Coordinates of C-alpha atoms in Angstrom, one line a residue:
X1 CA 0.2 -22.9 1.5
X2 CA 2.6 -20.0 1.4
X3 CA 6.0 -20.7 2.6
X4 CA 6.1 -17.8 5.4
X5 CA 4.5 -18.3 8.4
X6 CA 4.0 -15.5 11.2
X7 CA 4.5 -16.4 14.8
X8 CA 2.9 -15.4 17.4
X9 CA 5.9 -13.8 19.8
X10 CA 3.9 -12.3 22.9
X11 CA 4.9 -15.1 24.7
X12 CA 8.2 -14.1 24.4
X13 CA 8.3 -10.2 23.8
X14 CA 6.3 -7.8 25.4
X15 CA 6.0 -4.2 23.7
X16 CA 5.1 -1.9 26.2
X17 CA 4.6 0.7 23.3
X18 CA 0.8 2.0 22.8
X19 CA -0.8 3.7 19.7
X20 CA -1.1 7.1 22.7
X21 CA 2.4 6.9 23.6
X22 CA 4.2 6.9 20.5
X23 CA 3.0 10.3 20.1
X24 CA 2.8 11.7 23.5
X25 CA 5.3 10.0 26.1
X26 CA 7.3 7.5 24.1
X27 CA 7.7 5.8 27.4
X28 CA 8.0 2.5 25.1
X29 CA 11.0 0.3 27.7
X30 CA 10.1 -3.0 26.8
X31 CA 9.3 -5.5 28.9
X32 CA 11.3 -8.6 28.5
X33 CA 10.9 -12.4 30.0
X34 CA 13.8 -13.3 29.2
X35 CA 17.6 -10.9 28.3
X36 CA 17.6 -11.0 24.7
X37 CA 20.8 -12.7 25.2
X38 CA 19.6 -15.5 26.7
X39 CA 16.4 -15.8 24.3
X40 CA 19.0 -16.1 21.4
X41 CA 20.8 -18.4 23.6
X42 CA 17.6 -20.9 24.2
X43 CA 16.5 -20.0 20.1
X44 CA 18.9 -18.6 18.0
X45 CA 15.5 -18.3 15.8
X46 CA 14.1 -15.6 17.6
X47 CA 15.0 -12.6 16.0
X48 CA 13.5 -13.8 12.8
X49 CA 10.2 -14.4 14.4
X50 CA 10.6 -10.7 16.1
X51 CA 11.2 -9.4 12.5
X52 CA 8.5 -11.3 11.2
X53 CA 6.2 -9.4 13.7
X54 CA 6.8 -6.9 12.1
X55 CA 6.3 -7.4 9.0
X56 CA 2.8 -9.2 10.3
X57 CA 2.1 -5.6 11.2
X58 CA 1.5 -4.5 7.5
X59 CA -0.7 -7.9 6.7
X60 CA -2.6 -8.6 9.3
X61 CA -4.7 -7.1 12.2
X62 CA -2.7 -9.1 14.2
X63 CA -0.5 -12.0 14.7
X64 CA -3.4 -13.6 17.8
X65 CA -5.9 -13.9 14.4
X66 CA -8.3 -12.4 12.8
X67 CA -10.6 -11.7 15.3
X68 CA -7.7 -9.3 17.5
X69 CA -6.1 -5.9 16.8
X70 CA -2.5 -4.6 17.4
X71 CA -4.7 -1.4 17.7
X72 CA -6.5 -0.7 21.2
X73 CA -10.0 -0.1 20.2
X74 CA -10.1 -0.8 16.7
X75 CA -12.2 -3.3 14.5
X76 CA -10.0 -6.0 13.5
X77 CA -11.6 -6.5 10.0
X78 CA -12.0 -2.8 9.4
X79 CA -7.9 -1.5 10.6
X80 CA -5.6 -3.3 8.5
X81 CA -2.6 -2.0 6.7
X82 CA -3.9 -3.3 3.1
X83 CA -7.5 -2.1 3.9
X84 CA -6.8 1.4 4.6
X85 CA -4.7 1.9 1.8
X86 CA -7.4 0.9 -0.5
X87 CA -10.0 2.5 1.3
X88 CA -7.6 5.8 1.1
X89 CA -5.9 5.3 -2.2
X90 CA -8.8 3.6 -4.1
X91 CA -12.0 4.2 -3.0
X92 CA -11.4 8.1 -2.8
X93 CA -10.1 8.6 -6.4
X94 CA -11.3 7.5 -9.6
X95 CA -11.1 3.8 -9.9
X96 CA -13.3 2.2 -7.4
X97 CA -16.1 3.2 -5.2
X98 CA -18.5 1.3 -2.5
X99 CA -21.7 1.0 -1.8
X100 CA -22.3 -0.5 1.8
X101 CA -22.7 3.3 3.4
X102 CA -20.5 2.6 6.6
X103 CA -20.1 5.8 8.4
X104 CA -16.8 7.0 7.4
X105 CA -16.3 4.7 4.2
X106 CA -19.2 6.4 2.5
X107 CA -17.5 9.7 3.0
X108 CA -14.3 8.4 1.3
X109 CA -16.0 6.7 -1.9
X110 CA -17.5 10.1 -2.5
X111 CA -14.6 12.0 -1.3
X112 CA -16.6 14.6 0.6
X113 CA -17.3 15.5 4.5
X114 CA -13.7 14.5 5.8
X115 CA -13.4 15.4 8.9
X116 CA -10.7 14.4 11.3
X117 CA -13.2 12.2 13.3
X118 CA -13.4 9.6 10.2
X119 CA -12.4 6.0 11.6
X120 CA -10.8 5.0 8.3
X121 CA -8.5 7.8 8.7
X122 CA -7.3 6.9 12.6
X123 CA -7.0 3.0 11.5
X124 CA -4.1 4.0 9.0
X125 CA -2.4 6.6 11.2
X126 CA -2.1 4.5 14.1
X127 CA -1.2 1.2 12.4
X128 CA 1.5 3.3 10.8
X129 CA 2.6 4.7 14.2
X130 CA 1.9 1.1 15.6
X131 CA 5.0 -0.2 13.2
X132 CA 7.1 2.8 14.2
X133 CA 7.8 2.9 17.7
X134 CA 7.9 -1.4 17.7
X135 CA 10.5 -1.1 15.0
X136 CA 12.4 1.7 16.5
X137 CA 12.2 -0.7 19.9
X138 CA 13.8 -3.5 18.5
X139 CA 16.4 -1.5 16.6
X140 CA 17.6 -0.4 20.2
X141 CA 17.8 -3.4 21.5
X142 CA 19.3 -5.1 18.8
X143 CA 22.1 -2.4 18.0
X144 CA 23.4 -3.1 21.1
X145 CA 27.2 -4.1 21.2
X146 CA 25.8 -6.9 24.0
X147 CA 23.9 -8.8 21.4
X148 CA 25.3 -10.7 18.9
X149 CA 23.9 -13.2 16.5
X150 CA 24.4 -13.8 13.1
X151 CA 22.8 -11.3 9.9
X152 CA 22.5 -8.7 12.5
X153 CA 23.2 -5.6 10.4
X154 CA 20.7 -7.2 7.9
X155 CA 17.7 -7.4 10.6
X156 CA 18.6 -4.1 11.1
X157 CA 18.2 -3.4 7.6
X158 CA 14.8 -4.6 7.3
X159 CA 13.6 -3.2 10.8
X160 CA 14.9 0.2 9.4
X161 CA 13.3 -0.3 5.5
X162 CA 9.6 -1.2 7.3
X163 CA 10.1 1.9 9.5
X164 CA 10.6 4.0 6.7
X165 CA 7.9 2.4 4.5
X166 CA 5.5 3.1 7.7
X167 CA 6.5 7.2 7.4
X168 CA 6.2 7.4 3.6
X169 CA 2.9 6.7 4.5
X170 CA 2.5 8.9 7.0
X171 CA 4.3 11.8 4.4
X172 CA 1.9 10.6 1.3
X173 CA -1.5 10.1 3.6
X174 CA -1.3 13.1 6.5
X175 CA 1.9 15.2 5.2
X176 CA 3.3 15.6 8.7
X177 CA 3.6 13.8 12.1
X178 CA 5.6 12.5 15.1
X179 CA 9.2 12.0 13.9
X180 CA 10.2 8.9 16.4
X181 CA 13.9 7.9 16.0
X182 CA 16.9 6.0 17.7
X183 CA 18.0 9.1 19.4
X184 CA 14.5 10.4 20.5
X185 CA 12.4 7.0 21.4
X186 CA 12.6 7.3 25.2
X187 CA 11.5 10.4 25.3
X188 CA 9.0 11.7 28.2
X189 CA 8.2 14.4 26.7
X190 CA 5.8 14.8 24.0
X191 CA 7.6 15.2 20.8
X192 CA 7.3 18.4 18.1
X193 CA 5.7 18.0 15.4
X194 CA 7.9 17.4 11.9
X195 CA 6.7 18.6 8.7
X196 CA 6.2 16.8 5.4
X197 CA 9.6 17.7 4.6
X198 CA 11.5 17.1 7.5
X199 CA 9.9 13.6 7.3
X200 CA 10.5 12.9 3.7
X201 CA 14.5 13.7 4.5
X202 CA 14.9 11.5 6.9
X203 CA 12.7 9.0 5.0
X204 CA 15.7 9.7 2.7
X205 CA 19.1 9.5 4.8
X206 CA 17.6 5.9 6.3
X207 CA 16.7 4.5 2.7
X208 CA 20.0 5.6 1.3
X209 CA 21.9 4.6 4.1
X210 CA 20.8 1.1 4.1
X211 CA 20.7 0.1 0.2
X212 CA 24.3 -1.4 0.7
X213 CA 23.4 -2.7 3.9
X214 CA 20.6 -4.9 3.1
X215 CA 20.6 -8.3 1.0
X216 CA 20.1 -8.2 -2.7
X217 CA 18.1 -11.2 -1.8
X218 CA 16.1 -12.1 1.3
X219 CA 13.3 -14.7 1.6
X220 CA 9.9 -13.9 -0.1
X221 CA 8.3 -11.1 1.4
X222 CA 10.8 -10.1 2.8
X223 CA 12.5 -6.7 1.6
X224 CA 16.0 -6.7 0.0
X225 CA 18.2 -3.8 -2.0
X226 CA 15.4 -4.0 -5.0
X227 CA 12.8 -2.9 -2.3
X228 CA 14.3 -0.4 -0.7
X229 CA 15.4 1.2 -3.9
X230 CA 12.0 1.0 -5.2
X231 CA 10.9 2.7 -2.1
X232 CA 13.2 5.4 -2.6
X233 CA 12.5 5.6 -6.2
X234 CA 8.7 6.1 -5.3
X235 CA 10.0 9.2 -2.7
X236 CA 11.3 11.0 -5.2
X237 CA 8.9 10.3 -8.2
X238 CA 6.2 12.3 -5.9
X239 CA 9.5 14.7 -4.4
X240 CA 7.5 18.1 -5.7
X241 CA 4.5 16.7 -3.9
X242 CA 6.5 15.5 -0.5
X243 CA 9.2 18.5 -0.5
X244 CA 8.5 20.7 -2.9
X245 CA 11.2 20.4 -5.2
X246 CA 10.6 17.5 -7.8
X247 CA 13.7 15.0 -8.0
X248 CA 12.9 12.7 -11.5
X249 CA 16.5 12.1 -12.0
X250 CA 17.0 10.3 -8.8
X251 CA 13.7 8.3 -9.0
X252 CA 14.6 7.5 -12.8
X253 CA 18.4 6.6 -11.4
X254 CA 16.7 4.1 -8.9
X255 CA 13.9 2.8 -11.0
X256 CA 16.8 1.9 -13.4
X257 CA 19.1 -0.2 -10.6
X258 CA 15.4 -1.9 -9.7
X259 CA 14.8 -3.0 -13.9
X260 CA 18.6 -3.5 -14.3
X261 CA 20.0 -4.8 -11.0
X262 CA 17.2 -6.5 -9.3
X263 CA 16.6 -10.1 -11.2
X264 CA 13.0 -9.5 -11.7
X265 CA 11.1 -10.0 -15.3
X266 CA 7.4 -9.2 -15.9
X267 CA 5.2 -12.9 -15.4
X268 CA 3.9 -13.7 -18.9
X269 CA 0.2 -14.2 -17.3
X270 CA -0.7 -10.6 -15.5
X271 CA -3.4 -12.9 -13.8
X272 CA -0.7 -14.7 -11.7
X273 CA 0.0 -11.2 -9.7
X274 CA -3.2 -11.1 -8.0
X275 CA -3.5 -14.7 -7.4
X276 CA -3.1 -17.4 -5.1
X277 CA -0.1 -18.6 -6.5
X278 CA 1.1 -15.0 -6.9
X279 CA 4.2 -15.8 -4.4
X280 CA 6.3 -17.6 -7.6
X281 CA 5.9 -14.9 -9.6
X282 CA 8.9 -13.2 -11.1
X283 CA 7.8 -9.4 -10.7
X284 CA 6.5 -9.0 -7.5
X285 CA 9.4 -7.1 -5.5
X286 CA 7.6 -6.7 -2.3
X287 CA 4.3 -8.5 -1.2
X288 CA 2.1 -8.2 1.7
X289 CA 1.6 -12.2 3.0
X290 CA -2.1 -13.8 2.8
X291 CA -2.8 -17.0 3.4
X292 CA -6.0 -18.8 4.0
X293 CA -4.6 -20.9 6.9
X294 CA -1.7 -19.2 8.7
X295 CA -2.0 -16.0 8.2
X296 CA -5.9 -14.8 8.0
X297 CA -7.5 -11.6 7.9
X298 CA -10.8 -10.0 7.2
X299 CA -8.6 -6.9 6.3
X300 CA -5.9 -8.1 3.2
X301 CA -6.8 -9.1 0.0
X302 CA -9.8 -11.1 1.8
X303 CA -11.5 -8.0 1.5
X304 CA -10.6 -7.3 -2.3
X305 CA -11.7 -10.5 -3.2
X306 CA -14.5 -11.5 -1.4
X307 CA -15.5 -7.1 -1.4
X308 CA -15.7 -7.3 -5.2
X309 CA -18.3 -10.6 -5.5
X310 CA -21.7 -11.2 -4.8
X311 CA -24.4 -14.1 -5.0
X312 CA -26.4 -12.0 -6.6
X313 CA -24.6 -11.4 -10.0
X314 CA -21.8 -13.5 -9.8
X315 CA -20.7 -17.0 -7.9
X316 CA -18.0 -16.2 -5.2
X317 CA -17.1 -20.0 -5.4
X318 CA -15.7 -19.3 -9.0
X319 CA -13.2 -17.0 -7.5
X320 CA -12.1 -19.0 -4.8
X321 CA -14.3 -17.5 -2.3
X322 CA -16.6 -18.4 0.6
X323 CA -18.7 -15.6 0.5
X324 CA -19.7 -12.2 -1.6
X325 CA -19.4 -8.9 0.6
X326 CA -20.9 -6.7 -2.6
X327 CA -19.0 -3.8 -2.0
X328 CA -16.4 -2.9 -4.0
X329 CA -17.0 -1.9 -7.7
X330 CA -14.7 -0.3 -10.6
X331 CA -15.9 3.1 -12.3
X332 CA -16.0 3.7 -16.0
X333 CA -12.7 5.8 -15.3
X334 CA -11.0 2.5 -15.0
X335 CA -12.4 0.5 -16.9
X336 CA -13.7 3.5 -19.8
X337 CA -9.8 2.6 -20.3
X338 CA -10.8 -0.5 -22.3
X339 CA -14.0 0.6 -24.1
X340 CA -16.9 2.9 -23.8
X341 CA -19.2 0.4 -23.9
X342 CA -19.9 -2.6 -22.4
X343 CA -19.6 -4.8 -25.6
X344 CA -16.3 -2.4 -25.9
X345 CA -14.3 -3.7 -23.6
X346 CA -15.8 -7.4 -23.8
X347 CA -14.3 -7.4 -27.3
X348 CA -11.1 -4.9 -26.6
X349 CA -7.9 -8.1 -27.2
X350 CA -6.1 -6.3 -23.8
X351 CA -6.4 -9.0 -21.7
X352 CA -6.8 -6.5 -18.2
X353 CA -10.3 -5.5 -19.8
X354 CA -11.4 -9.1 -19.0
X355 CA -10.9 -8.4 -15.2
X356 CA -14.1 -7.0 -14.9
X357 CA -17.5 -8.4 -14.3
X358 CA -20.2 -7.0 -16.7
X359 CA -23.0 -9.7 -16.7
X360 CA -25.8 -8.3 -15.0
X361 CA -24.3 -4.7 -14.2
X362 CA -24.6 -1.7 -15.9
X363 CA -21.4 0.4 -17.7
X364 CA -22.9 4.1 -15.7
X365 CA -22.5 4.1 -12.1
X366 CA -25.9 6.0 -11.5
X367 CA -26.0 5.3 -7.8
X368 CA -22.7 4.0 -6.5
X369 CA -25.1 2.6 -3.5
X370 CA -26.6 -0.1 -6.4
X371 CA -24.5 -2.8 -6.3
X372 CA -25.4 -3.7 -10.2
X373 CA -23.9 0.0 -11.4
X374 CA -20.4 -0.3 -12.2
X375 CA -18.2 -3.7 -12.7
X376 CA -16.9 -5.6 -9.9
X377 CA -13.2 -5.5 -10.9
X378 CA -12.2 -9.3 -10.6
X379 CA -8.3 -8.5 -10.8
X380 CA -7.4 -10.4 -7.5
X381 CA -9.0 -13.6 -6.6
X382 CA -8.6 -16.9 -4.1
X383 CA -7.5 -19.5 -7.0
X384 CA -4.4 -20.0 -8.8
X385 CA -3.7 -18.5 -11.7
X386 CA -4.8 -21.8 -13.8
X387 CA -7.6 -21.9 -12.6
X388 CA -7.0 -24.4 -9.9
X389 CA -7.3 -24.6 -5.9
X390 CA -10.4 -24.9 -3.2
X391 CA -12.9 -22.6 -1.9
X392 CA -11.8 -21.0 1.7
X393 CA -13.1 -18.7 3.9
X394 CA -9.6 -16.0 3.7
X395 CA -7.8 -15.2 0.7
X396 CA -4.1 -16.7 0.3
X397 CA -3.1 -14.0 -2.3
X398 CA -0.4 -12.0 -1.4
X399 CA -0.7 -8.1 -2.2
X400 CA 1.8 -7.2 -4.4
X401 CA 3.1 -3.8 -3.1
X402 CA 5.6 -3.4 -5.1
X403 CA 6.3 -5.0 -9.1
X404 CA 8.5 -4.6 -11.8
X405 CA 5.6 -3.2 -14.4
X406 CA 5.4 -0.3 -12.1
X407 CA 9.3 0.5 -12.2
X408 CA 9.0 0.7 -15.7
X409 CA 5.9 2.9 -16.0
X410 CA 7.6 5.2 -13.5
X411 CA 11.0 5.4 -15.5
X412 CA 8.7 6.2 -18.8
X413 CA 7.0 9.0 -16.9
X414 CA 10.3 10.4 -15.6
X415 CA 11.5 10.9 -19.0
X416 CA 9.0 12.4 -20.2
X417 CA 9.5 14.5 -17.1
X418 CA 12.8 15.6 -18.4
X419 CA 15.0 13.3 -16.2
X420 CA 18.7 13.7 -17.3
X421 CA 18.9 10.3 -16.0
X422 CA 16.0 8.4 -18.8
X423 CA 15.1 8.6 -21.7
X424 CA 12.3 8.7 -23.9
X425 CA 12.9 6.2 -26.0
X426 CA 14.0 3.4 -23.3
X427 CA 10.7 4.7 -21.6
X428 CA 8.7 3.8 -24.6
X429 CA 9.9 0.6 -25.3
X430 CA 9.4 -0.1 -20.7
X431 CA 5.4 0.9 -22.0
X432 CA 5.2 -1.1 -24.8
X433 CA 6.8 -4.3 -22.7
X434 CA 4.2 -3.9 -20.4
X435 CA 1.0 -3.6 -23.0
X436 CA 2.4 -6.4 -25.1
X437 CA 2.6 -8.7 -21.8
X438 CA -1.3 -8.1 -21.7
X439 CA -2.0 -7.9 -25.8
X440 CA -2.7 -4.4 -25.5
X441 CA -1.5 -2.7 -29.2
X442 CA 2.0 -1.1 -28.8
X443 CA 2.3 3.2 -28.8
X444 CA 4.2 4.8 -31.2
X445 CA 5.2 7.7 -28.7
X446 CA 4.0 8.2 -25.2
X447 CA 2.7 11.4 -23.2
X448 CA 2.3 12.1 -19.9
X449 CA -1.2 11.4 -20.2
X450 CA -0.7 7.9 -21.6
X451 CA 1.3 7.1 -18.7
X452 CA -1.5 7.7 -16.5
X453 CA -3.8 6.1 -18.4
X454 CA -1.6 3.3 -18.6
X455 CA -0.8 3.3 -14.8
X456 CA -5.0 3.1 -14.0
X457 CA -5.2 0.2 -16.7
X458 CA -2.1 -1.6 -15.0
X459 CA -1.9 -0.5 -11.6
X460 CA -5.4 0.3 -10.2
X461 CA -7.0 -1.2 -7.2
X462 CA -3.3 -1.3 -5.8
X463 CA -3.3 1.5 -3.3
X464 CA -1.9 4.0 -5.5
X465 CA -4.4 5.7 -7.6
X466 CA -5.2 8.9 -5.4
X467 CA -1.5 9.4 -5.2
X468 CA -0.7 9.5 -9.0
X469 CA -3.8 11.8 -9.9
X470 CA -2.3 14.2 -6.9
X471 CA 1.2 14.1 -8.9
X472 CA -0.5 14.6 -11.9
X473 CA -2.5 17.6 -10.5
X474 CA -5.9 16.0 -10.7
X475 CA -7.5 15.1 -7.5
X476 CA -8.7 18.1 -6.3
X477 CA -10.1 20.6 -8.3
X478 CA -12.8 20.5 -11.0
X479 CA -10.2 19.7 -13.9
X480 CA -10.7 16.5 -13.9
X481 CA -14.3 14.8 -12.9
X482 CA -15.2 11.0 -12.2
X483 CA -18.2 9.1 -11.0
X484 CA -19.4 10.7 -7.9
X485 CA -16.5 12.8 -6.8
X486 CA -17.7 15.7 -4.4
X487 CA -20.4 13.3 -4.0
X488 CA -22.0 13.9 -7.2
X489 CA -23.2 11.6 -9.9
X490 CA -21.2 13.2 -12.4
X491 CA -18.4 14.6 -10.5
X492 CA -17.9 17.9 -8.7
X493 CA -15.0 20.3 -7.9
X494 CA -13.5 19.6 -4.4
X495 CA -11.0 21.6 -2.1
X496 CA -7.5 21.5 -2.2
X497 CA -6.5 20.9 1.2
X498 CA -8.2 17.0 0.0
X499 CA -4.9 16.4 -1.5
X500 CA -3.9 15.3 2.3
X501 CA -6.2 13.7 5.1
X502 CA -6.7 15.7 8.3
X503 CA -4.9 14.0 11.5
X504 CA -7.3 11.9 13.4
X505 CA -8.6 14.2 16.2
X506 CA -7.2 11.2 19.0
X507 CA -3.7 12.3 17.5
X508 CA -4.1 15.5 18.5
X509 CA -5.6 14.9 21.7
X510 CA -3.0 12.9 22.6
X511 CA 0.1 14.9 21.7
X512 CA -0.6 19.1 22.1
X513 CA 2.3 20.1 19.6
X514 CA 0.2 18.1 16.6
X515 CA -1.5 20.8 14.4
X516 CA -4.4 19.6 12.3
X517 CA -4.1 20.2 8.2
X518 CA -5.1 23.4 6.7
X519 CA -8.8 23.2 6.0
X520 CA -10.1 20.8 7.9

């Protein structure tokens, strides 16, 4: 069992905020039992538990179990944090499509008929703007020169770094929003609308402002200096994208403090990142908790695991699982990586080509409907990383948001970028660490092309994919074709207002100065 638990806090803290009025009134006074003063008073624990709320807000549907939503409305299993991203970041791009046809999933995994009435879209914008507003409640409170209690500035840290993960979101999914701060959060009024810039600068100022704030070194899964630089170096690796004007010397500057400064090493088994036992590994900077008894959902790496097997082909009890979903499975753009062919990859020494499952499915993804087209990628599972642990019916594998192999991919691609703060060389030799980890044969010189390719080999079925091939200029378009993109076998051109989602039509209704994306 993981050694972070998530409490359930209603009894003590009320949030009066709603997913409506953090974008309409902002009427969001909280109701409290008891002062704060006198809740720290009775248990000076309780602003740990508070925090850990929030952090419960990115793991799980909510803190009352699987079964309940922080999000009026909304399908517990369906509106997680880690389950949109994937949905949004996986399933639309090249790496992973699937096949169960749910309204609104179907029209991501062939990236085609968005419209702003897509649920999958709604779940990620209000959980983000669920976190926001709670955080920017509890910052008030907690600034206050009446309370007093021990690492207060570093609560406030970490209230402030989750708030700011929540609107890189919002700037990398939906490119504008609500802007909710300290100064504007009792609001009556429905607030303007803030473009993808304005949000990305003050995604910014709040990073920066708290890196010498916050703890080199909090408690696992918590966030410390390492992950709010990495947060900040991710801003301003995709800067041309967010702001227009690109910024690789800063995201080189902060991928370097992360590698240098941060303590972490790459784990000599890639396996032990995506498994149960993932929360002693010495990479993983920043994971989303799982765990099969304390902290369950239908909607973190539950539904990677147990989304990826099925009785059918495979036995879900040899990866730790209950049950098979048959959902999920990886295109030959991922895993074409290894080989191009089946007996290809089965024999290519890399060891991230065996994280597939090729017995009894075929390499083309004819149908992405037919669960046996396409490999089931296999990269996270319910056991440890020996081999060892029990079947259970949720997945206690943390999701690694952030990791050291990805700092060193992203300083390799700034150089080649022409940051004045990298270099090629050190860039290489950050590539090569990372193939030899997994026996992968070293390069002799890199391209921006191998770092992509590298990144979908390493990286995929993370929540980033769709954002690197938008950096890279290769989402939209007809440039660059995968397995049923457009909705078509081979791949089809699509629009270029894709490279954002259109804000959820509930958004709009709810707050009359929201403007929906161009195109949609």
């Amino acid at each position: 069992m993981k050694n972070i638990k998530f409490k359930s806090l209603a009894f003590i803290f009320l949030f009066a905020a709603t997913i409506n009025s953090c974008t309409r009134d902002l009427d969001t006074t909280p109701k409290v039992d008891l002062t704060l003063e006198n809740l720290l008073a009775n248990d000076p624990n309780a602003v740990e538990g508070l925090l850990s709320r929030l952090y419960a807000s990115f793991a799980l549907s909510s803190v009352n179990g699987p079964g309940s939503s922080d999000i009026s409305g909304a399908d517990p299993g369906e509106s997680p944090f880690i389950r949109g991203i994937v949905n949004l970041q996986d399933f639309t791009a090249d790496d992973m499509k699937n096949r169960w046809g749910d309204n609104g999933l179907d029209q991501l995994t062939t990236t085609s008929n968005w419209t702003d009435n897509n649920k999958f879209f709604k779940y990620a914008y209000d959980r983000l703007y669920y976190t926001i507003p709670q955080a920017t409640n509890l910052i008030a409170i907690l600034k206050s020169d009446d309370v007093n209690y021990e690492n207060k500035e570093q609560v406030i840290s970490e209230l402030r770094f989750l708030r700011a993960l929540s609107y890189y979101y919002i700037i990398d999914l939906f490119g504008k929003g609500v802007l909710v701060t300290d100064e504007n959060f009792n609001s009556t009024v429905p607030l303007p609308e803030s473009s993808r810039k304005e949000l990305y600068n003050y995604v910014e100022s709040e990073l920066r402002d708290i890196e010498d704030k916050i703890s080199p070194s909090t408690g696992y899964g918590r966030a410390n200096k390492s992950a709010v630089r990495m947060l900040l170096a991710k801003l301003y690796l995709n800067a041309e994208v967010y702001a227009g004007t690109p910024n690789y010397n800063d995201a080189a500057t902060y991928t370097a403090k992360v590698i240098n400064e941060g303590g972490y090493s790459l784990e000599p088994n890639f396996r032990k990142n995506f498994s149960a036992d993932n929360n002693t590994s010495k990479e993983i900077i920043f994971p989303l908790i799982a765990d099969a008894v304390s902290s369950q959902s239908f909607g973190n790496t539950t539904y990677l695991v147990n989304g990826s097997l099925s009785t059918d082909t495979m036995v879900p009890a040899d990866f730790g699982a209950a049950e098979g979903w048959a959902g999920h499975r990886a295109t030959k753009s991922w895993y074409g990586l290894f080989g191009t062919s089946t007996a290809a990859i089965q024999s290519n020494p890399d060891q991230r080509s065996k994280l597939f499952w090729t017995t009894g499915h075929n390499y083309e993804m004819s149908d992405y409907k037919t669960w046996t087209d396409g490999f089931p990628a296999t990269k996270f599972w319910n056991k440890n990383s020996d081999g060892s642990g029990s079947v259970t019916a949720f997945s206690s594998t943390d999701f690694p948001l952030f990791r050291l192999s990805d700092a060193y991919l992203m300083y390799a691609e700034c150089a080649l970028r022409g940051a004045s703060t990298a270099t090629v060389a050190q860039g290489l030799t950050y590539v090569n660490t990372v193939r030899a980890r997994s026996g992968a044969t070293p390069f002799t010189t890199i391209t921006l092309q191998n770092i992509l390719d590298e990144r979908a080999r390493e990286l995929n079925f993370e929540g980033m994919r769709r954002q690197d091939l938008i950096r890279y200029g290769k989402f939209t378009g007809g440039s660059y074709l995968w397995p049923w993109k457009g909705g078509v076998a081979e791949g089809t051109s699509i629009p270029s207002y894709y490279n954002v989602f259109p804000i959820p039509s509930t958004a709009l209704q709810s707050n009359p100065n929201l403007t929906q994306n161009m195109g949609y």
